[in-house]
Short mmCIF file of C-alpha atoms in Angstrom, two decimals:
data_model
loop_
_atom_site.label_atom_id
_atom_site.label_comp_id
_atom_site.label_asym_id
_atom_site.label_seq_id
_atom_site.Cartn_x
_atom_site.Cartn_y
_atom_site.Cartn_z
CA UNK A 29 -24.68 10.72 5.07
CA UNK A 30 -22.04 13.35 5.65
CA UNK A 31 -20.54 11.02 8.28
CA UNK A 32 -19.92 8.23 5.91
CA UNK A 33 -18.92 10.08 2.91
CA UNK A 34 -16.04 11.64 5.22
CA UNK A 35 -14.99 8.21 6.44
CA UNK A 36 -15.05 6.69 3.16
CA UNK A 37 -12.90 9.05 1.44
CA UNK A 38 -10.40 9.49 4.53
CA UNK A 39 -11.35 13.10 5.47
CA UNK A 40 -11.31 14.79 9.27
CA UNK A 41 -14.39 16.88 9.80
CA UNK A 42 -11.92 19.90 10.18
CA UNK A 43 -10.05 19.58 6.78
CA UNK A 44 -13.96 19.47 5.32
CA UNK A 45 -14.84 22.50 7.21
CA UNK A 46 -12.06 24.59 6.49
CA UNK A 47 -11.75 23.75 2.98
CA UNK A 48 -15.43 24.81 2.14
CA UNK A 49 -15.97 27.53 4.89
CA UNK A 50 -12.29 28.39 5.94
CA UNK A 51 -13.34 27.55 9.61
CA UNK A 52 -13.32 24.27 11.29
CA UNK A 53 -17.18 24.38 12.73
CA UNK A 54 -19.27 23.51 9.56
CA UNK A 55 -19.72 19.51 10.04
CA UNK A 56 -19.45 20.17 13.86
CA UNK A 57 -22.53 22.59 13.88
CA UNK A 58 -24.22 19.98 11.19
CA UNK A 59 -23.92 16.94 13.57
CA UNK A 60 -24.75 19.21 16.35
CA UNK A 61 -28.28 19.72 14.74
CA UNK A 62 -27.31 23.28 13.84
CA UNK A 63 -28.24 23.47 10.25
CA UNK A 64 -26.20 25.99 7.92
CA UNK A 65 -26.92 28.10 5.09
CA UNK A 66 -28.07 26.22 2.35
CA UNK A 67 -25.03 27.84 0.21
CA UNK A 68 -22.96 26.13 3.06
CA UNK A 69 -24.95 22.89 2.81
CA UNK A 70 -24.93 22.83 -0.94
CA UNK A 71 -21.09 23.43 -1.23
CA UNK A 72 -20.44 20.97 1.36
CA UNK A 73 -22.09 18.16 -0.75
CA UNK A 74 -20.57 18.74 -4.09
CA UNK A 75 -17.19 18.66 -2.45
CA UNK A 76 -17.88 15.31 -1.19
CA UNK A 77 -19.33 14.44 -4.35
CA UNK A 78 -22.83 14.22 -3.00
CA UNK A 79 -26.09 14.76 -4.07
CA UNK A 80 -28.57 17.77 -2.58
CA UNK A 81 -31.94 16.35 -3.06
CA UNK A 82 -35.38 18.16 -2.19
CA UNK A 83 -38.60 16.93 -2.91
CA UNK A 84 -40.86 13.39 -2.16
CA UNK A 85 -39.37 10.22 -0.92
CA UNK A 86 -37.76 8.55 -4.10
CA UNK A 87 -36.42 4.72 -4.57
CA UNK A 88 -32.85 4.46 -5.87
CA UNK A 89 -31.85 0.61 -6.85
CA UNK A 90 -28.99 0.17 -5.19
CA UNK A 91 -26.01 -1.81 -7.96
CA UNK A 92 -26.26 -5.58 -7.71
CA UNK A 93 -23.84 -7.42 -5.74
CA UNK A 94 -20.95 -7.69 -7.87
CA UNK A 95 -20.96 -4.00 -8.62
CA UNK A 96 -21.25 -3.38 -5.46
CA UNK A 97 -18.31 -4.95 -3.96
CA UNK A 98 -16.36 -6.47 -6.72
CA UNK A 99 -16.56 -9.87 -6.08
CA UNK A 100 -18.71 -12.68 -7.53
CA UNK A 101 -21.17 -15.28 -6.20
CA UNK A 102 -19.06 -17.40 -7.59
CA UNK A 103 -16.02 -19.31 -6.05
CA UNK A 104 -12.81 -20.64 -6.94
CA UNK A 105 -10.46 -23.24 -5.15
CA UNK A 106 -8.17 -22.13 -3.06
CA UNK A 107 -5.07 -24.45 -3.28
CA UNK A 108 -2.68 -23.90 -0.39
CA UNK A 109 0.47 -21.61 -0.06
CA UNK A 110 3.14 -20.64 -2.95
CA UNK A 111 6.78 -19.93 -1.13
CA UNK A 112 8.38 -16.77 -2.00
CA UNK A 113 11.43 -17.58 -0.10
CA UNK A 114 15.73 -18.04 -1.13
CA UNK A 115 15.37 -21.48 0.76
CA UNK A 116 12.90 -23.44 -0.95
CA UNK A 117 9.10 -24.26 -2.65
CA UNK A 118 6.22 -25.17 -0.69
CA UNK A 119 4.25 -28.48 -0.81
CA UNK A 120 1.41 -27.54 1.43
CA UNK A 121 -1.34 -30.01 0.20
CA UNK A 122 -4.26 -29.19 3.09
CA UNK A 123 -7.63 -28.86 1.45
CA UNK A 124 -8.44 -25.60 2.39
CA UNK A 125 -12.62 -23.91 1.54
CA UNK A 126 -13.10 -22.03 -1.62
CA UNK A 127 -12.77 -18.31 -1.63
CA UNK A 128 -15.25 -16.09 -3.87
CA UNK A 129 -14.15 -15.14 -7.09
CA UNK A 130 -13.05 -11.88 -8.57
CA UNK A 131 -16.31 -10.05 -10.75
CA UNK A 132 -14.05 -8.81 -13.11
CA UNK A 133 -12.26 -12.28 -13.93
CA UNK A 134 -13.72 -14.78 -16.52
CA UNK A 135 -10.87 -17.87 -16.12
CA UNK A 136 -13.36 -20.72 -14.85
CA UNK A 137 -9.90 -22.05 -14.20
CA UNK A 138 -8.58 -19.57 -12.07
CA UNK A 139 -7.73 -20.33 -8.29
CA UNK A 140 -6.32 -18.81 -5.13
CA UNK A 141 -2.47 -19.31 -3.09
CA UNK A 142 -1.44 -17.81 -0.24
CA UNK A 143 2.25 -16.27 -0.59
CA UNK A 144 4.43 -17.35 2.55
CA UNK A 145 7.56 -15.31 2.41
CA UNK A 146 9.48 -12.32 1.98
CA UNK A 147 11.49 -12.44 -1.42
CA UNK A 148 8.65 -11.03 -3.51
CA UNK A 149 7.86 -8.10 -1.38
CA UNK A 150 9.54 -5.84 -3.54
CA UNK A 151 7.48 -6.84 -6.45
CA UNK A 152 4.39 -6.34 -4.36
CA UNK A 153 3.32 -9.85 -2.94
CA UNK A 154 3.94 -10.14 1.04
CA UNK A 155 3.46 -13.10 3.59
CA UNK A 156 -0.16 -14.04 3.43
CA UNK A 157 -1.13 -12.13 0.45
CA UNK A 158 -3.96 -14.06 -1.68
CA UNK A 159 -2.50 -14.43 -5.16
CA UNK A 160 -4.79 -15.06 -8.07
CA UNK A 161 -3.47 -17.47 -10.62
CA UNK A 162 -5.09 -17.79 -14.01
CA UNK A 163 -4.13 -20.90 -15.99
CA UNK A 164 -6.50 -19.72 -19.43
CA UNK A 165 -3.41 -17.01 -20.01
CA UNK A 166 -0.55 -17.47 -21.23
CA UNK A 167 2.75 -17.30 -18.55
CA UNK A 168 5.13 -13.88 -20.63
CA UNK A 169 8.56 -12.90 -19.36
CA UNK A 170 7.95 -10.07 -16.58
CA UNK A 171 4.87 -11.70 -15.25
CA UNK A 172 4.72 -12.75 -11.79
CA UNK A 173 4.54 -16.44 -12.16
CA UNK A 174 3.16 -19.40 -10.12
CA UNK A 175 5.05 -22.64 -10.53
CA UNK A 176 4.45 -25.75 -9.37
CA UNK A 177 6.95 -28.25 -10.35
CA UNK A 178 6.82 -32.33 -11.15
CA UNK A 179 7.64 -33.26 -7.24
CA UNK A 180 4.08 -31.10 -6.39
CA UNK A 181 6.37 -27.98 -4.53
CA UNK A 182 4.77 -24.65 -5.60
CA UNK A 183 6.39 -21.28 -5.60
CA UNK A 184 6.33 -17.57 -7.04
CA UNK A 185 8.36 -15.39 -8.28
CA UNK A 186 8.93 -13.29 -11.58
CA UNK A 187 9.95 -14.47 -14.83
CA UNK A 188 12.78 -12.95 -15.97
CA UNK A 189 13.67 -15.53 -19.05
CA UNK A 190 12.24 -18.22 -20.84
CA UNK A 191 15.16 -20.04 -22.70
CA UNK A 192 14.70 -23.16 -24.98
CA UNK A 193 14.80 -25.94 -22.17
CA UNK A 194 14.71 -23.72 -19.09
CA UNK A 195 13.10 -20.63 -17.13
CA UNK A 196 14.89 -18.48 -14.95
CA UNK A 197 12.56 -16.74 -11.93
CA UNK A 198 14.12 -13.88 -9.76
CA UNK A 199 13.18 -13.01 -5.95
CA UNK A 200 14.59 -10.94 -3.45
CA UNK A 201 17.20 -11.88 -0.67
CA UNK A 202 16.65 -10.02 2.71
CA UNK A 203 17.89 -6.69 3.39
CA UNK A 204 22.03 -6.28 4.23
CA UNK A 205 23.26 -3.20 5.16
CA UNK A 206 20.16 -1.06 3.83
CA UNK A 207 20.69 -2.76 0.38
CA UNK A 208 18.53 -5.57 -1.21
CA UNK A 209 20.14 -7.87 -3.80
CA UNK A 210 18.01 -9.88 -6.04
CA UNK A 211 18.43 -14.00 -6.39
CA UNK A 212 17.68 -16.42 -9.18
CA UNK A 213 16.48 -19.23 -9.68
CA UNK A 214 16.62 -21.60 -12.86
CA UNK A 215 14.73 -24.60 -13.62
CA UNK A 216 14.59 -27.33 -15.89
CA UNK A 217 11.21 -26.69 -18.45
CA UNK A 218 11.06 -30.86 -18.02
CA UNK A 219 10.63 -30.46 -14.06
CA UNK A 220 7.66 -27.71 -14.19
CA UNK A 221 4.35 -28.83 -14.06
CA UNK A 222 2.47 -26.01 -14.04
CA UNK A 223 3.70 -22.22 -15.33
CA UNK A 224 0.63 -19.87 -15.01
CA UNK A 225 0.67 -15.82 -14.11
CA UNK A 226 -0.78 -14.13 -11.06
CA UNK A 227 -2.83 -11.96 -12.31
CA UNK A 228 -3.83 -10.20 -9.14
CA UNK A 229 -2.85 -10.32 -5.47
CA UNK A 230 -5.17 -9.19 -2.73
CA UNK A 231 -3.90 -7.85 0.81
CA UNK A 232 -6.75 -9.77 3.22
CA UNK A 233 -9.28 -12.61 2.58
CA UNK A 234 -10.95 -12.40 -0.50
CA UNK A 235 -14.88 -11.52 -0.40
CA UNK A 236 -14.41 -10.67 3.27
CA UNK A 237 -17.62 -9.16 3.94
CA UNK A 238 -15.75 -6.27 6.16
CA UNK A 239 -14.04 -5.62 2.64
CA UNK A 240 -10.64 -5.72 4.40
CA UNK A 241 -9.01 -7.28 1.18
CA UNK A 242 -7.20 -4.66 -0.86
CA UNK A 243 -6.25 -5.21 -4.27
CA UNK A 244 -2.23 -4.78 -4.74
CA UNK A 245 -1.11 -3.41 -8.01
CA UNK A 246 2.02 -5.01 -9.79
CA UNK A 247 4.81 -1.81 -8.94
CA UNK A 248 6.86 -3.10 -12.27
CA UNK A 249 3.80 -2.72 -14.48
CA UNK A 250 2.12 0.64 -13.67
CA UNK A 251 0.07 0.21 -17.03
CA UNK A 252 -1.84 -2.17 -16.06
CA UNK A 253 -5.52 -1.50 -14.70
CA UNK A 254 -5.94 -1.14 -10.87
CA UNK A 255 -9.39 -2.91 -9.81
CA UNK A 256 -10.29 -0.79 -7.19
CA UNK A 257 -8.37 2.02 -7.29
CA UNK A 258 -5.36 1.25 -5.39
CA UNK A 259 -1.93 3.01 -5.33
CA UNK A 260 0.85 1.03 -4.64
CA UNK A 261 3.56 2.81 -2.75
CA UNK A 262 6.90 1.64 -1.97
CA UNK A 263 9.23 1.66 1.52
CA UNK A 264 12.45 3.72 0.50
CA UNK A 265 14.70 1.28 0.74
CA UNK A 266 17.11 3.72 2.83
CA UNK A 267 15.11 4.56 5.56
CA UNK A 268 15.02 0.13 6.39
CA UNK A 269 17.42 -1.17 8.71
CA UNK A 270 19.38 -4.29 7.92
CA UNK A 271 17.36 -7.34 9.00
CA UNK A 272 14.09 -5.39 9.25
CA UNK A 273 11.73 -4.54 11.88
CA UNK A 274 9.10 -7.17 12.15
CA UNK A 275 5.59 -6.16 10.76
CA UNK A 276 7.01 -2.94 8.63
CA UNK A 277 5.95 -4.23 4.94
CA UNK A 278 8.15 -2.78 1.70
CA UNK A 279 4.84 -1.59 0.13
CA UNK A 280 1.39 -0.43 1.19
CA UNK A 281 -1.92 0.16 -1.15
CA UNK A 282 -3.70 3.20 -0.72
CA UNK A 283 -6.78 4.48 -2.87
CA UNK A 284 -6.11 7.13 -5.40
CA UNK A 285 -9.13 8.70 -4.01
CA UNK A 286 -7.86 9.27 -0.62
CA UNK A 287 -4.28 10.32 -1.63
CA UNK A 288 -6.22 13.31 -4.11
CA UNK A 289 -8.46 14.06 -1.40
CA UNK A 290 -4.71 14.66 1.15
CA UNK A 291 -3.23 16.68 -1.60
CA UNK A 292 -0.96 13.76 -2.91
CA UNK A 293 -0.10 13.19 -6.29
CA UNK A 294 0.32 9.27 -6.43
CA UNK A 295 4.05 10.39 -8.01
CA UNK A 296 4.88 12.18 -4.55
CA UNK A 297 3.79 9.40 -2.35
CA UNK A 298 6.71 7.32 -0.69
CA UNK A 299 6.73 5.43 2.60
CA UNK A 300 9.34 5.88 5.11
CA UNK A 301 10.11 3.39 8.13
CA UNK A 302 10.99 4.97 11.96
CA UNK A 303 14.40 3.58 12.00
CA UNK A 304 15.34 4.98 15.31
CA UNK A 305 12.98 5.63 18.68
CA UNK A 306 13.64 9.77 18.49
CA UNK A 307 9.90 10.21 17.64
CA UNK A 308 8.72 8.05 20.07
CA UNK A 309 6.08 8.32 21.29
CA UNK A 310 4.45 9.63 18.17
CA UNK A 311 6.59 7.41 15.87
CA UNK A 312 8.03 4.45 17.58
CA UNK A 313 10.54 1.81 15.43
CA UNK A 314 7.64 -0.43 14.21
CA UNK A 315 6.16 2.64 12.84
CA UNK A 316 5.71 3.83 8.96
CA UNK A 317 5.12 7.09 7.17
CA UNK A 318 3.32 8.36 4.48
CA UNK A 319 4.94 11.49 2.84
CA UNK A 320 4.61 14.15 0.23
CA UNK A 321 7.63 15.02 -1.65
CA UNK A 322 5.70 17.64 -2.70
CA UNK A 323 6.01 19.52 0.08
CA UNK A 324 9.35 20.29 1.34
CA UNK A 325 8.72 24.32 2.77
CA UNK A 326 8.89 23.93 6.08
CA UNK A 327 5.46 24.46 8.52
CA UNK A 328 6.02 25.30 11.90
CA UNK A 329 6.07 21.69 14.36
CA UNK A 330 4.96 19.26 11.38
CA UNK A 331 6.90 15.79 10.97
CA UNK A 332 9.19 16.00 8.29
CA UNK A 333 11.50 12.91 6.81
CA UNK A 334 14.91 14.11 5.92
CA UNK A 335 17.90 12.96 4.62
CA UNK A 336 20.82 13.74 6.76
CA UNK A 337 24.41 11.30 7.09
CA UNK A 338 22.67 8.97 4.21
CA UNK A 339 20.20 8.13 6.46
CA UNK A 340 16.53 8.87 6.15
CA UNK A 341 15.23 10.06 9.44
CA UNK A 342 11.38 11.27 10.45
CA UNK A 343 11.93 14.82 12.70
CA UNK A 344 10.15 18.14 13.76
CA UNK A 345 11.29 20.83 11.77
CA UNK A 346 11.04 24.35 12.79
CA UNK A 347 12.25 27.39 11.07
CA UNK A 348 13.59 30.63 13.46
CA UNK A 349 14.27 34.08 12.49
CA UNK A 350 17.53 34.24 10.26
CA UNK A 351 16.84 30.99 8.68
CA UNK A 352 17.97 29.10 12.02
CA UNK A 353 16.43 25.45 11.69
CA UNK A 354 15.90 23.44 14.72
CA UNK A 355 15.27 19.76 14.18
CA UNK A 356 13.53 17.89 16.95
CA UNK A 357 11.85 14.86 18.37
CA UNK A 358 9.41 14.05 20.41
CA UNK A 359 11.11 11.60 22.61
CA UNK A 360 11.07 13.00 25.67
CA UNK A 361 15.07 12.16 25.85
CA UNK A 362 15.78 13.05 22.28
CA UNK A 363 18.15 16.27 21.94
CA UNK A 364 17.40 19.44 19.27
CA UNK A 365 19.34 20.11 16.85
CA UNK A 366 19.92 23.57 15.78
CA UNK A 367 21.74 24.71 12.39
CA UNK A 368 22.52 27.83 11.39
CA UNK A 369 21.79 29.05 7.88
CA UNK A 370 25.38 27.99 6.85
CA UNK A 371 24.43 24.59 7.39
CA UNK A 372 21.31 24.68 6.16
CA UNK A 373 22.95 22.09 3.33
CA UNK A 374 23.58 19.36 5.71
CA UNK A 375 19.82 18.15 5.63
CA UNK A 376 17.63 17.41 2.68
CA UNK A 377 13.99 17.31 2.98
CA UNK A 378 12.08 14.62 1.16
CA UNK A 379 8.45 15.73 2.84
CA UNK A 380 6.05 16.31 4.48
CA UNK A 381 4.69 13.02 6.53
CA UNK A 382 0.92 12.97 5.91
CA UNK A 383 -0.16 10.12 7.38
CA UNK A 384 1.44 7.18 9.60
CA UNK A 385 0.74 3.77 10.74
CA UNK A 386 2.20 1.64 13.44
CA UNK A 387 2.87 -2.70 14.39
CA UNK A 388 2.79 -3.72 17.88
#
């Protein structure tokens, strides 16, 4: 039980321990069949929000199947891919299986498109994202929109204006020089066929029974409800390279519940891309990290992203006697840095990375 309530909620056995004990040998000693103090035992549950139980055997119902997982019995079609792209729409008419539906979703309407392209990633929707489209609501300016116009080519992108005869969608071109300009897109009201929002998008197959499919929040409209608990958090668009590195996404989803359990408000989270092999092997170029702009007092060999010549880099930071800082990699080639406190100006430090992730 312990085991899975630390893997569900993205906890090491050693931030457990010392966080209820102040040593790291509590869960150790538990899994080793060395059984604590009850105090120990007892204070080690409630701070994984479980429940101490003594007494006989009991039944517990476990929630029924939509509850459980957040998807229905229930299916919907899925229609083919939408094109999120500066170049064109797509008219990908393969009959494709149906993909369960959403519990929380009542549109018997609704259906499923895959997004192919990169122009809406900085409104949340990546390559091969599953976008739910409901045609029983009404398409508003700011939505995320799926159109599909009279020749059968479908698309998304956001609506920015709805003007007598016309609508005008926006995407994004790709990055230039560490700079991302947006791109419209106007079209005849007589040459749409169908104007409907998304009103979800899912990272991984819908219903999957691994649960690999993570629900994406819109990033322009906070407000609205997060399904499951996800946290969208956005690349900073310094720390990408023109023409970026394949498989590093502008935005991940991480569950509110894991960021409060690492100490991160969801306000302090921001990703930051290796742009550079200087933390190689620990951080190599197809690599991304989570950080905490919380924390920017430096501890003693953690990984740090800075801001140093307008760039935002991911380095060692290490404080010496007389406020000497020495900023390092860990490429075995990579030179230290060391400024004196007179310098100390010619860095900024965003925070602490907490987490990372890396793309072969």
């Amino acid at each position: 039980m312990v085991n899975e309530a630390l893997a569900s909620q993205g906890i090491s056995a050693r931030k457990a321990s010392f966080d209820v004990v102040g040593h790291d040998g509590l869960v150790r000693d538990i899994r080793a069949g060395r059984i604590p103090s009850l105090d120990r035992v007892k204070a080690l549950f409630e701070y994984l929000g479980l429940e101490l139980y003594f007494g006989p055997p009991r039944t517990v119902a476990g929630p029924p199947r939509e509850a459980a997982n957040g998807w229905s019995e229930n299916t919907v079609p899925f229609i083919g891919l939408a094109k999120c792209s500066i170049t064109g729409w797509a008219d990908d008419f393969r009959e494709r299986d149906p993909l369960p539906k959403p519990a929380w979703i009542d549109d018997e309407k609704a259906f499923w498109v895959m997004a192919a392209g990169q122009s809406m990633e900085r409104e949340g929707i990546i390559s091969g994202d599953h976008c739910l489209v409901s045609p029983d609501r009404e398409a508003r300016v700011g939505d995320r929109v799926f159109v599909k116009d009279t020749l059968g080519a479908m698309t998304i992108k956001r609506l920015v204006e709805m003007n007598g005869p016309t609508i005008k969608l926006r995407g994004w071109q790709p990055i230039r020089d560490e700079a991302q300009e947006e791109f419209f897109d106007e079209r005849p009201l007589e040459m749409v066929r169908e104007l409907f929002p998304v009103v979800a998008v899912y990272r991984g197959k819908p219903g999957n029974d691994n649960h690999d499919a993570v629900f994406i929040p819109d990033p322009r409209s906070p407000e609205l409800p997060r399904h499951d608990g996800m946290v969208l958090v956005e690349v900073m668009i310094d720390s990408l390279k023109a023409g970026r590195f394949p498989g590093v996404p502008s935005t991940l989803g991480f569950h509110q519940r894991w960021l409060h359990a690492n100490g991160i408000a969801a306000k302090n989270a921001a990703l930051v891309a290796a742009i550079d092999d200087e933390m190689a092997p620990t951080l190599g170029t197809h690599s991304i990290a989570l950080v905490n702009r919380a924390l920017v007092q430096i501890e003693a060999n953690q990984i740090y992203a800075i801001r140093r010549e307008k760039k935002v880099l991911l380095r060692r930071l290490e404080t010496l006697t007389g406020g000497v800082l020495i900023i390092r990699g860990d490429n075995p080639t990579s030179q230290s840095d060391v400024l004196p406190p007179e310098r100390a100006g010619d860095i900024e430090i965003i925070g602490k990375v907490i987490w990372s992730g890396h793309h072969n």
